[in-house]
Amino acid sequence: MEEFVTQNLALTAWSLSTLGVFHEPLFDAIAEAAIRTMREFSTQGLNNLVWSFATVDLMNVPLLEAISAAAILRISLYNPQELANTLWAVARLAWSNTPLLEALSGAAILTMGDFETQNLANTAWALATLSVEDEPLLQSISAAALSTLSHFGAQDLSNTSWAFATRAVHDVPLMHAMAAAAISRISDFEAQDLANTAWAFASLKFDDVEPLMASIAAGAIPRLTAFNAQELSNTAWAFAALLLQHHTPLLNSIAAGAMPSIREFAPQDLANTAWSLAKLEFSHDDPLLHAISASAICRIHDFAPQNLSNTVWAFAFVKLWDAPLLDAIAERAIPKLNEFDAQSLANMAFAFAALYLWNHEPLMNSISAASMSMLRAASDLQPLQRLLDLHG
C-alpha cells in the first residue's frame, strides 16, 4: 500500500464501495496508508474516502479522526457536493464530531445557493440522523429548498420532510410547499418515500393535510407488497395519529399485508401497529391484534417502556382481554418502571384497570410507588393525577 498515491487510495476505496465489494482487511490497509498521508489528500480525496467507508458501513475511528482534522483545515475548499456527501457519510456512521460538524455547517450556509436538490435533502437528513441542533443551517436549507422545490425528486421530498419532522421543526411554508409537490409526484414515490412522508406530516400535526394523505393512500395501496414491516407500521401510525379512519381500503390493506410478515416486526413496530389499530377503531377480534399478541409475547424482553405502555393501552382500548400477553407485559414492566415516564405509567395503570385486572397487585403496587416518586419532581401532573384517580 505504501506506493499508492493518495488519489489511488481514495479511488480504490470508492471503486470497491461503489461495486459493493467489502474486504475488511483491504479497507483497513487503505485506512492505515491514508492516515499516514492525510496531509496530501485533496478535498475530493477526503470526501471519497469517508463516503466509501460509510457506504460499506465500516467505522474506522482513527481514519475518521484524521479525515475530520484534515477536512476542518481545508473546509473553505470544499464544494457543495463534497460538503453534503461528507455530512451524509458521518451521519450514516453516527460519527458526531462537533468541530467537523460546525465547520461543515458554516461552509454549507455560505454555499447553500449552489446546493443541488439531493445535496439539500442529504444535508437535512444528516442533521436529523445525528440529532444536531443547527437552526441556521436548517433555515438555509428551507430557503434554498423553497426556491428549487420543482426540481426535487420523490426521495428528496421524502428525506427532507422526514428530517424536518424528526427535528420537530414546524416550517409551515416549506412543509405546505412540499405537500403540494409530493401530491403532484406521488406516482414516483417508492414504499419508503410514502411511509416516511406520511410519518413526517403526521408527526408535525399539520392542518389541511388530508389531500396529501389521500394521495399517499392512493399511491400506497398498489405498492403495499413492497412495504417492509417498519413502513407498514409507520404508515398505519400516521393515519391513526391524524384520526383518518375513513381511509378504509388502505387500512384494511395494511392489516392484511402485515399478517404474513408479523414475525419481522420489531417491538416498536408491533407496539405502534397495536396502538394504530386501537386508534383506528379496529375490532377486538381482528386477526392482526391476535397475531401481534403472539409475536409480542415471544419478543417481550426486547420491549422498551413505551412499547409496553402503548401495547397494553391498545388492548385495553379495544377491550381485548388477552391474559398471556397482559401477564407477560406485567412481568416485563415491573423491573423497568423506573424508566417509565408519567404518561406511560398512567397508560399502564389505565389499561389494567380498564380490563379489571386488579389481581396484578405487584404491578399496581410498583406503579403506585413509581408514581409517588415521580410526583415529587413532576412538572406535568395531569398523567399522574389520572393515575392516582384510578387508585382512589
PDB file of C-alpha atoms in Angstrom, residues 69-342:
ATOM      1  CA  ALA A  69      -8.875  17.136  11.234  1.00  0.00           C
ATOM      2  CA  ALA A  70      -7.839  17.418   7.578  1.00  0.00           C
ATOM      3  CA  ALA A  71     -11.308  18.482   6.449  1.00  0.00           C
ATOM      4  CA  ILE A  72     -11.501  21.284   9.006  1.00  0.00           C
ATOM      5  CA  LEU A  73      -8.211  22.704   7.722  1.00  0.00           C
ATOM      6  CA  ARG A  74      -9.417  22.594   4.103  1.00  0.00           C
ATOM      7  CA  ILE A  75     -13.093  23.397   4.647  1.00  0.00           C
ATOM      8  CA  SER A  76     -13.004  26.587   2.564  1.00  0.00           C
ATOM      9  CA  LEU A  77     -12.026  24.472  -0.445  1.00  0.00           C
ATOM     10  CA  TYR A  78     -14.986  22.086  -0.224  1.00  0.00           C
ATOM     11  CA  ASN A  79     -17.623  22.352  -2.931  1.00  0.00           C
ATOM     12  CA  PRO A  80     -21.352  21.842  -2.136  1.00  0.00           C
ATOM     13  CA  GLN A  81     -21.431  18.184  -3.146  1.00  0.00           C
ATOM     14  CA  GLU A  82     -18.372  17.391  -1.019  1.00  0.00           C
ATOM     15  CA  LEU A  83     -19.958  19.166   1.965  1.00  0.00           C
ATOM     16  CA  ALA A  84     -23.239  17.278   1.580  1.00  0.00           C
ATOM     17  CA  ASN A  85     -21.559  13.919   0.943  1.00  0.00           C
ATOM     18  CA  THR A  86     -19.315  14.292   3.972  1.00  0.00           C
ATOM     19  CA  LEU A  87     -22.295  15.162   6.175  1.00  0.00           C
ATOM     20  CA  TRP A  88     -24.188  12.171   4.798  1.00  0.00           C
ATOM     21  CA  ALA A  89     -21.227   9.871   5.446  1.00  0.00           C
ATOM     22  CA  VAL A  90     -20.565  10.900   9.047  1.00  0.00           C
ATOM     23  CA  ALA A  91     -24.298  10.671   9.778  1.00  0.00           C
ATOM     24  CA  ARG A  92     -24.503   7.163   8.350  1.00  0.00           C
ATOM     25  CA  LEU A  93     -21.561   6.185  10.538  1.00  0.00           C
ATOM     26  CA  ALA A  94     -23.031   8.051  13.555  1.00  0.00           C
ATOM     27  CA  TRP A  95     -19.756   9.989  13.830  1.00  0.00           C
ATOM     28  CA  SER A  96     -20.754  13.115  15.726  1.00  0.00           C
ATOM     29  CA  ASN A  97     -17.575  15.180  15.718  1.00  0.00           C
ATOM     30  CA  THR A  98     -18.620  18.668  16.837  1.00  0.00           C
ATOM     31  CA  PRO A  99     -15.704  20.670  15.343  1.00  0.00           C
ATOM     32  CA  LEU A 100     -16.162  18.929  11.995  1.00  0.00           C
ATOM     33  CA  LEU A 101     -19.945  19.412  12.016  1.00  0.00           C
ATOM     34  CA  GLU A 102     -19.562  23.097  12.864  1.00  0.00           C
ATOM     35  CA  ALA A 103     -17.059  23.572  10.044  1.00  0.00           C
ATOM     36  CA  LEU A 104     -19.260  21.745   7.548  1.00  0.00           C
ATOM     37  CA  SER A 105     -22.323  23.719   8.671  1.00  0.00           C
ATOM     38  CA  GLY A 106     -20.603  27.077   8.335  1.00  0.00           C
ATOM     39  CA  ALA A 107     -19.292  26.257   4.871  1.00  0.00           C
ATOM     40  CA  ALA A 108     -22.669  24.856   3.779  1.00  0.00           C
ATOM     41  CA  ILE A 109     -24.525  28.020   4.786  1.00  0.00           C
ATOM     42  CA  LEU A 110     -22.096  30.134   2.759  1.00  0.00           C
ATOM     43  CA  THR A 111     -22.573  27.999  -0.362  1.00  0.00           C
ATOM     44  CA  MET A 112     -26.201  26.914   0.095  1.00  0.00           C
ATOM     45  CA  GLY A 113     -27.313  28.717  -3.053  1.00  0.00           C
ATOM     46  CA  ASP A 114     -25.206  26.304  -5.095  1.00  0.00           C
ATOM     47  CA  PHE A 115     -26.555  23.108  -3.496  1.00  0.00           C
ATOM     48  CA  GLU A 116     -28.404  20.728  -5.784  1.00  0.00           C
ATOM     49  CA  THR A 117     -31.668  19.246  -4.560  1.00  0.00           C
ATOM     50  CA  GLN A 118     -30.120  15.933  -3.498  1.00  0.00           C
ATOM     51  CA  ASN A 119     -27.427  17.817  -1.562  1.00  0.00           C
ATOM     52  CA  LEU A 120     -30.110  19.790   0.285  1.00  0.00           C
ATOM     53  CA  ALA A 121     -32.038  16.633   1.151  1.00  0.00           C
ATOM     54  CA  ASN A 122     -28.911  14.727   2.240  1.00  0.00           C
ATOM     55  CA  THR A 123     -27.776  17.602   4.440  1.00  0.00           C
ATOM     56  CA  ALA A 124     -31.171  17.817   6.138  1.00  0.00           C
ATOM     57  CA  TRP A 125     -31.191  14.023   6.567  1.00  0.00           C
ATOM     58  CA  ALA A 126     -27.717  14.101   8.138  1.00  0.00           C
ATOM     59  CA  LEU A 127     -28.692  16.753  10.698  1.00  0.00           C
ATOM     60  CA  ALA A 128     -31.757  14.779  11.716  1.00  0.00           C
ATOM     61  CA  THR A 129     -29.918  11.460  11.867  1.00  0.00           C
ATOM     62  CA  LEU A 130     -27.217  12.935  14.114  1.00  0.00           C
ATOM     63  CA  SER A 131     -29.806  14.852  16.214  1.00  0.00           C
ATOM     64  CA  VAL A 132     -27.893  18.068  15.581  1.00  0.00           C
ATOM     65  CA  GLU A 133     -29.451  21.344  16.724  1.00  0.00           C
ATOM     66  CA  ASP A 134     -28.495  23.747  13.934  1.00  0.00           C
ATOM     67  CA  GLU A 135     -31.283  26.227  13.271  1.00  0.00           C
ATOM     68  CA  PRO A 136     -29.234  28.498  10.949  1.00  0.00           C
ATOM     69  CA  LEU A 137     -28.388  25.584   8.659  1.00  0.00           C
ATOM     70  CA  LEU A 138     -31.973  24.290   8.651  1.00  0.00           C
ATOM     71  CA  GLN A 139     -33.232  27.776   7.811  1.00  0.00           C
ATOM     72  CA  SER A 140     -30.748  27.951   4.937  1.00  0.00           C
ATOM     73  CA  ILE A 141     -31.871  24.540   3.675  1.00  0.00           C
ATOM     74  CA  SER A 142     -35.506  25.649   3.888  1.00  0.00           C
ATOM     75  CA  ALA A 143     -34.911  28.858   1.920  1.00  0.00           C
ATOM     76  CA  ALA A 144     -32.930  27.034  -0.757  1.00  0.00           C
ATOM     77  CA  ALA A 145     -35.473  24.221  -0.969  1.00  0.00           C
ATOM     78  CA  LEU A 146     -38.409  26.587  -1.419  1.00  0.00           C
ATOM     79  CA  SER A 147     -36.761  28.139  -4.455  1.00  0.00           C
ATOM     80  CA  THR A 148     -35.853  24.785  -6.059  1.00  0.00           C
ATOM     81  CA  LEU A 149     -38.724  22.528  -4.968  1.00  0.00           C
ATOM     82  CA  SER A 150     -39.890  21.954  -8.536  1.00  0.00           C
ATOM     83  CA  HIS A 151     -36.635  20.041  -9.123  1.00  0.00           C
ATOM     84  CA  PHE A 152     -36.927  17.786  -6.042  1.00  0.00           C
ATOM     85  CA  GLY A 153     -37.330  14.092  -6.718  1.00  0.00           C
ATOM     86  CA  ALA A 154     -39.549  11.821  -4.643  1.00  0.00           C
ATOM     87  CA  GLN A 155     -36.729  10.706  -2.340  1.00  0.00           C
ATOM     88  CA  ASP A 156     -35.555  14.313  -1.878  1.00  0.00           C
ATOM     89  CA  LEU A 157     -39.055  15.349  -0.793  1.00  0.00           C
ATOM     90  CA  SER A 158     -39.375  12.348   1.492  1.00  0.00           C
ATOM     91  CA  ASN A 159     -35.961  12.761   3.139  1.00  0.00           C
ATOM     92  CA  THR A 160     -36.402  16.489   3.657  1.00  0.00           C
ATOM     93  CA  SER A 161     -39.858  16.198   5.194  1.00  0.00           C
ATOM     94  CA  TRP A 162     -38.640  13.320   7.395  1.00  0.00           C
ATOM     95  CA  ALA A 163     -35.657  15.384   8.542  1.00  0.00           C
ATOM     96  CA  PHE A 164     -37.688  18.451   9.496  1.00  0.00           C
ATOM     97  CA  ALA A 165     -40.230  16.283  11.313  1.00  0.00           C
ATOM     98  CA  THR A 166     -37.513  14.366  13.160  1.00  0.00           C
ATOM     99  CA  ARG A 167     -36.072  17.653  14.390  1.00  0.00           C
ATOM    100  CA  ALA A 168     -39.653  18.835  15.194  1.00  0.00           C
ATOM    101  CA  VAL A 169     -39.204  21.929  13.014  1.00  0.00           C
ATOM    102  CA  HIS A 170     -42.627  23.381  12.119  1.00  0.00           C
ATOM    103  CA  ASP A 171     -41.625  25.205   8.957  1.00  0.00           C
ATOM    104  CA  VAL A 172     -45.136  25.857   7.656  1.00  0.00           C
ATOM    105  CA  PRO A 173     -44.268  27.409   4.252  1.00  0.00           C
ATOM    106  CA  LEU A 174     -41.777  24.654   3.438  1.00  0.00           C
ATOM    107  CA  MET A 175     -43.991  21.773   4.567  1.00  0.00           C
ATOM    108  CA  HIS A 176     -47.029  23.098   2.718  1.00  0.00           C
ATOM    109  CA  ALA A 177     -44.941  23.518  -0.434  1.00  0.00           C
ATOM    110  CA  MET A 178     -43.513  20.009  -0.057  1.00  0.00           C
ATOM    111  CA  ALA A 179     -47.013  18.588   0.434  1.00  0.00           C
ATOM    112  CA  ALA A 180     -48.142  20.158  -2.831  1.00  0.00           C
ATOM    113  CA  ALA A 181     -45.013  18.910  -4.612  1.00  0.00           C
ATOM    114  CA  ALA A 182     -45.471  15.411  -3.198  1.00  0.00           C
ATOM    115  CA  ILE A 183     -49.084  15.236  -4.393  1.00  0.00           C
ATOM    116  CA  SER A 184     -48.023  16.127  -7.925  1.00  0.00           C
ATOM    117  CA  ARG A 185     -45.302  13.436  -7.920  1.00  0.00           C
ATOM    118  CA  ILE A 186     -46.913  10.722  -5.818  1.00  0.00           C
ATOM    119  CA  SER A 187     -46.650   8.194  -8.664  1.00  0.00           C
ATOM    120  CA  ASP A 188     -42.843   8.434  -8.371  1.00  0.00           C
ATOM    121  CA  PHE A 189     -42.797   7.621  -4.646  1.00  0.00           C
ATOM    122  CA  GLU A 190     -41.408   4.268  -3.558  1.00  0.00           C
ATOM    123  CA  ALA A 191     -42.630   2.458  -0.434  1.00  0.00           C
ATOM    124  CA  GLN A 192     -40.119   4.125   1.885  1.00  0.00           C
ATOM    125  CA  ASP A 193     -40.888   7.573   0.444  1.00  0.00           C
ATOM    126  CA  LEU A 194     -44.621   7.104   1.036  1.00  0.00           C
ATOM    127  CA  ALA A 195     -44.176   5.813   4.588  1.00  0.00           C
ATOM    128  CA  ASN A 196     -41.642   8.470   5.605  1.00  0.00           C
ATOM    129  CA  THR A 197     -43.715  11.306   4.160  1.00  0.00           C
ATOM    130  CA  ALA A 198     -46.876  10.094   5.892  1.00  0.00           C
ATOM    131  CA  TRP A 199     -44.978   9.750   9.176  1.00  0.00           C
ATOM    132  CA  ALA A 200     -43.416  13.221   8.835  1.00  0.00           C
ATOM    133  CA  PHE A 201     -46.655  15.120   8.285  1.00  0.00           C
ATOM    134  CA  ALA A 202     -48.475  13.154  10.979  1.00  0.00           C
ATOM    135  CA  SER A 203     -45.644  13.830  13.450  1.00  0.00           C
ATOM    136  CA  LEU A 204     -45.833  17.561  12.832  1.00  0.00           C
ATOM    137  CA  LYS A 205     -49.668  17.513  13.036  1.00  0.00           C
ATOM    138  CA  PHE A 206     -50.147  19.891  10.120  1.00  0.00           C
ATOM    139  CA  ASP A 207     -53.611  21.236   9.352  1.00  0.00           C
ATOM    140  CA  ASP A 208     -55.222  20.556   5.995  1.00  0.00           C
ATOM    141  CA  VAL A 209     -53.080  17.502   5.367  1.00  0.00           C
ATOM    142  CA  GLU A 210     -55.977  15.383   4.066  1.00  0.00           C
ATOM    143  CA  PRO A 211     -55.206  15.965   0.339  1.00  0.00           C
ATOM    144  CA  LEU A 212     -51.647  14.729   0.831  1.00  0.00           C
ATOM    145  CA  MET A 213     -52.702  11.736   2.932  1.00  0.00           C
ATOM    146  CA  ALA A 214     -55.350  10.825   0.345  1.00  0.00           C
ATOM    147  CA  SER A 215     -52.654  10.872  -2.346  1.00  0.00           C
ATOM    148  CA  ILE A 216     -50.368   8.755  -0.155  1.00  0.00           C
ATOM    149  CA  ALA A 217     -53.197   6.271   0.411  1.00  0.00           C
ATOM    150  CA  ALA A 218     -53.868   6.016  -3.313  1.00  0.00           C
ATOM    151  CA  GLY A 219     -50.162   5.633  -4.034  1.00  0.00           C
ATOM    152  CA  ALA A 220     -49.561   3.099  -1.263  1.00  0.00           C
ATOM    153  CA  ILE A 221     -52.306   0.553  -1.948  1.00  0.00           C
ATOM    154  CA  PRO A 222     -50.821  -0.822  -5.207  1.00  0.00           C
ATOM    155  CA  ARG A 223     -47.319  -0.832  -3.659  1.00  0.00           C
ATOM    156  CA  LEU A 224     -48.046  -2.415  -0.265  1.00  0.00           C
ATOM    157  CA  THR A 225     -46.346  -5.675  -1.201  1.00  0.00           C
ATOM    158  CA  ALA A 226     -43.101  -3.674  -1.343  1.00  0.00           C
ATOM    159  CA  PHE A 227     -43.554  -2.222   2.160  1.00  0.00           C
ATOM    160  CA  ASN A 228     -41.382  -3.679   4.895  1.00  0.00           C
ATOM    161  CA  ALA A 229     -42.533  -4.083   8.497  1.00  0.00           C
ATOM    162  CA  GLN A 230     -41.444  -0.635   9.637  1.00  0.00           C
ATOM    163  CA  GLU A 231     -43.026   1.046   6.616  1.00  0.00           C
ATOM    164  CA  LEU A 232     -46.335  -0.709   7.230  1.00  0.00           C
ATOM    165  CA  SER A 233     -46.225   0.246  10.892  1.00  0.00           C
ATOM    166  CA  ASN A 234     -45.270   3.869  10.243  1.00  0.00           C
ATOM    167  CA  THR A 235     -47.980   4.305   7.627  1.00  0.00           C
ATOM    168  CA  ALA A 236     -50.641   2.869   9.920  1.00  0.00           C
ATOM    169  CA  TRP A 237     -49.377   5.061  12.760  1.00  0.00           C
ATOM    170  CA  ALA A 238     -49.547   8.194  10.584  1.00  0.00           C
ATOM    171  CA  PHE A 239     -53.174   7.656   9.592  1.00  0.00           C
ATOM    172  CA  ALA A 240     -54.071   6.772  13.178  1.00  0.00           C
ATOM    173  CA  ALA A 241     -52.314   9.813  14.629  1.00  0.00           C
ATOM    174  CA  LEU A 242     -54.302  12.033  12.251  1.00  0.00           C
ATOM    175  CA  LEU A 243     -57.522  10.092  13.002  1.00  0.00           C
ATOM    176  CA  LEU A 244     -58.086   9.311   9.320  1.00  0.00           C
ATOM    177  CA  GLN A 245     -60.249   6.235   9.891  1.00  0.00           C
ATOM    178  CA  HIS A 246     -62.170   6.800   6.676  1.00  0.00           C
ATOM    179  CA  HIS A 247     -59.275   5.562   4.528  1.00  0.00           C
ATOM    180  CA  THR A 248     -60.651   2.044   4.902  1.00  0.00           C
ATOM    181  CA  PRO A 249     -59.187   0.472   1.734  1.00  0.00           C
ATOM    182  CA  LEU A 250     -55.645   1.448   2.721  1.00  0.00           C
ATOM    183  CA  LEU A 251     -56.038   0.495   6.376  1.00  0.00           C
ATOM    184  CA  ASN A 252     -57.540  -2.882   5.572  1.00  0.00           C
ATOM    185  CA  SER A 253     -54.772  -3.486   3.031  1.00  0.00           C
ATOM    186  CA  ILE A 254     -52.111  -2.621   5.633  1.00  0.00           C
ATOM    187  CA  ALA A 255     -53.691  -5.015   8.118  1.00  0.00           C
ATOM    188  CA  ALA A 256     -53.787  -7.777   5.506  1.00  0.00           C
ATOM    189  CA  GLY A 257     -50.229  -7.045   4.431  1.00  0.00           C
ATOM    190  CA  ALA A 258     -48.926  -7.100   7.982  1.00  0.00           C
ATOM    191  CA  MET A 259     -50.259 -10.561   8.823  1.00  0.00           C
ATOM    192  CA  PRO A 260     -47.779 -12.641   6.762  1.00  0.00           C
ATOM    193  CA  SER A 261     -44.784 -10.612   7.932  1.00  0.00           C
ATOM    194  CA  ILE A 262     -45.687 -10.093  11.596  1.00  0.00           C
ATOM    195  CA  ARG A 263     -42.641 -12.042  12.767  1.00  0.00           C
ATOM    196  CA  GLU A 264     -40.455  -9.457  11.026  1.00  0.00           C
ATOM    197  CA  PHE A 265     -41.938  -6.625  13.076  1.00  0.00           C
ATOM    198  CA  ALA A 266     -39.577  -5.108  15.642  1.00  0.00           C
ATOM    199  CA  PRO A 267     -41.014  -4.449  19.135  1.00  0.00           C
ATOM    200  CA  GLN A 268     -41.644  -0.808  18.299  1.00  0.00           C
ATOM    201  CA  ASP A 269     -43.420  -1.794  15.080  1.00  0.00           C
ATOM    202  CA  LEU A 270     -45.631  -4.223  16.993  1.00  0.00           C
ATOM    203  CA  ALA A 271     -46.476  -1.627  19.637  1.00  0.00           C
ATOM    204  CA  ASN A 272     -47.121   1.141  17.113  1.00  0.00           C
ATOM    205  CA  THR A 273     -49.313  -1.102  14.986  1.00  0.00           C
ATOM    206  CA  ALA A 274     -51.347  -2.196  18.004  1.00  0.00           C
ATOM    207  CA  TRP A 275     -51.770   1.433  19.050  1.00  0.00           C
ATOM    208  CA  SER A 276     -52.778   2.373  15.500  1.00  0.00           C
ATOM    209  CA  LEU A 277     -55.391  -0.371  15.261  1.00  0.00           C
ATOM    210  CA  ALA A 278     -56.932   0.821  18.514  1.00  0.00           C
ATOM    211  CA  LYS A 279     -56.977   4.478  17.449  1.00  0.00           C
ATOM    212  CA  LEU A 280     -58.465   3.478  14.092  1.00  0.00           C
ATOM    213  CA  GLU A 281     -61.239   1.606  15.912  1.00  0.00           C
ATOM    214  CA  PHE A 282     -60.450  -1.865  14.649  1.00  0.00           C
ATOM    215  CA  SER A 283     -62.474  -4.608  16.294  1.00  0.00           C
ATOM    216  CA  HIS A 284     -61.077  -6.510  19.260  1.00  0.00           C
ATOM    217  CA  ASP A 285     -61.447  -9.744  17.294  1.00  0.00           C
ATOM    218  CA  ASP A 286     -59.334  -8.518  14.379  1.00  0.00           C
ATOM    219  CA  PRO A 287     -56.851 -11.292  13.449  1.00  0.00           C
ATOM    220  CA  LEU A 288     -53.956  -8.853  13.322  1.00  0.00           C
ATOM    221  CA  LEU A 289     -54.344  -7.967  17.010  1.00  0.00           C
ATOM    222  CA  HIS A 290     -54.114 -11.645  17.919  1.00  0.00           C
ATOM    223  CA  ALA A 291     -51.050 -12.042  15.678  1.00  0.00           C
ATOM    224  CA  ILE A 292     -49.448  -9.021  17.363  1.00  0.00           C
ATOM    225  CA  SER A 293     -50.130 -10.573  20.743  1.00  0.00           C
ATOM    226  CA  ALA A 294     -48.474 -13.871  19.855  1.00  0.00           C
ATOM    227  CA  SER A 295     -45.441 -12.126  18.385  1.00  0.00           C
ATOM    228  CA  ALA A 296     -45.177  -9.649  21.273  1.00  0.00           C
ATOM    229  CA  ILE A 297     -45.146 -12.439  23.859  1.00  0.00           C
ATOM    230  CA  CYS A 298     -42.191 -14.037  22.086  1.00  0.00           C
ATOM    231  CA  ARG A 299     -40.351 -10.681  21.937  1.00  0.00           C
ATOM    232  CA  ILE A 300     -41.483  -9.170  25.237  1.00  0.00           C
ATOM    233  CA  HIS A 301     -37.973  -8.963  26.717  1.00  0.00           C
ATOM    234  CA  ASP A 302     -36.998  -6.620  23.878  1.00  0.00           C
ATOM    235  CA  PHE A 303     -39.869  -4.219  24.571  1.00  0.00           C
ATOM    236  CA  ALA A 304     -38.937  -0.744  25.816  1.00  0.00           C
ATOM    237  CA  PRO A 305     -41.188   1.014  28.366  1.00  0.00           C
ATOM    238  CA  GLN A 306     -43.108   2.972  25.728  1.00  0.00           C
ATOM    239  CA  ASN A 307     -43.644  -0.202  23.685  1.00  0.00           C
ATOM    240  CA  LEU A 308     -45.116  -1.921  26.742  1.00  0.00           C
ATOM    241  CA  SER A 309     -47.294   1.069  27.551  1.00  0.00           C
ATOM    242  CA  ASN A 310     -48.627   1.526  24.002  1.00  0.00           C
ATOM    243  CA  THR A 311     -49.346  -2.176  23.564  1.00  0.00           C
ATOM    244  CA  VAL A 312     -51.254  -2.637  26.798  1.00  0.00           C
ATOM    245  CA  TRP A 313     -53.151   0.631  26.219  1.00  0.00           C
ATOM    246  CA  ALA A 314     -54.209  -0.583  22.761  1.00  0.00           C
ATOM    247  CA  PHE A 315     -55.531  -3.914  24.011  1.00  0.00           C
ATOM    248  CA  ALA A 316     -57.397  -2.195  26.830  1.00  0.00           C
ATOM    249  CA  PHE A 317     -58.862   0.393  24.456  1.00  0.00           C
ATOM    250  CA  VAL A 318     -60.377  -2.265  22.193  1.00  0.00           C
ATOM    251  CA  LYS A 319     -61.374  -4.302  25.275  1.00  0.00           C
ATOM    252  CA  LEU A 320     -59.337  -7.323  24.291  1.00  0.00           C
ATOM    253  CA  TRP A 321     -58.641  -9.369  27.414  1.00  0.00           C
ATOM    254  CA  ASP A 322     -55.533 -11.349  26.447  1.00  0.00           C
ATOM    255  CA  ALA A 323     -54.261 -12.930  29.656  1.00  0.00           C
ATOM    256  CA  PRO A 324     -50.950 -14.384  28.330  1.00  0.00           C
ATOM    257  CA  LEU A 325     -49.965 -11.055  26.775  1.00  0.00           C
ATOM    258  CA  LEU A 326     -51.026  -8.999  29.794  1.00  0.00           C
ATOM    259  CA  ASP A 327     -49.172 -11.325  32.160  1.00  0.00           C
ATOM    260  CA  ALA A 328     -46.038 -11.023  30.002  1.00  0.00           C
ATOM    261  CA  ILE A 329     -46.315  -7.226  29.912  1.00  0.00           C
ATOM    262  CA  ALA A 330     -46.746  -7.037  33.693  1.00  0.00           C
ATOM    263  CA  GLU A 331     -43.737  -9.263  34.317  1.00  0.00           C
ATOM    264  CA  ARG A 332     -41.587  -7.235  31.927  1.00  0.00           C
ATOM    265  CA  ALA A 333     -42.791  -3.858  33.228  1.00  0.00           C
ATOM    266  CA  ILE A 334     -42.193  -4.274  36.975  1.00  0.00           C
ATOM    267  CA  PRO A 335     -38.363  -4.169  36.909  1.00  0.00           C
ATOM    268  CA  LYS A 336     -38.382  -1.328  34.384  1.00  0.00           C
ATOM    269  CA  LEU A 337     -40.925   1.038  35.937  1.00  0.00           C
ATOM    270  CA  ASN A 338     -38.197   3.478  36.953  1.00  0.00           C
ATOM    271  CA  GLU A 339     -37.651   4.042  33.205  1.00  0.00           C
ATOM    272  CA  PHE A 340     -41.315   4.897  32.514  1.00  0.00           C
ATOM    273  CA  ASP A 341     -42.398   8.499  32.063  1.00  0.00           C
ATOM    274  CA  ALA A 342     -45.603   9.827  33.615  1.00  0.00           C
TER     275      ALA A 342
END
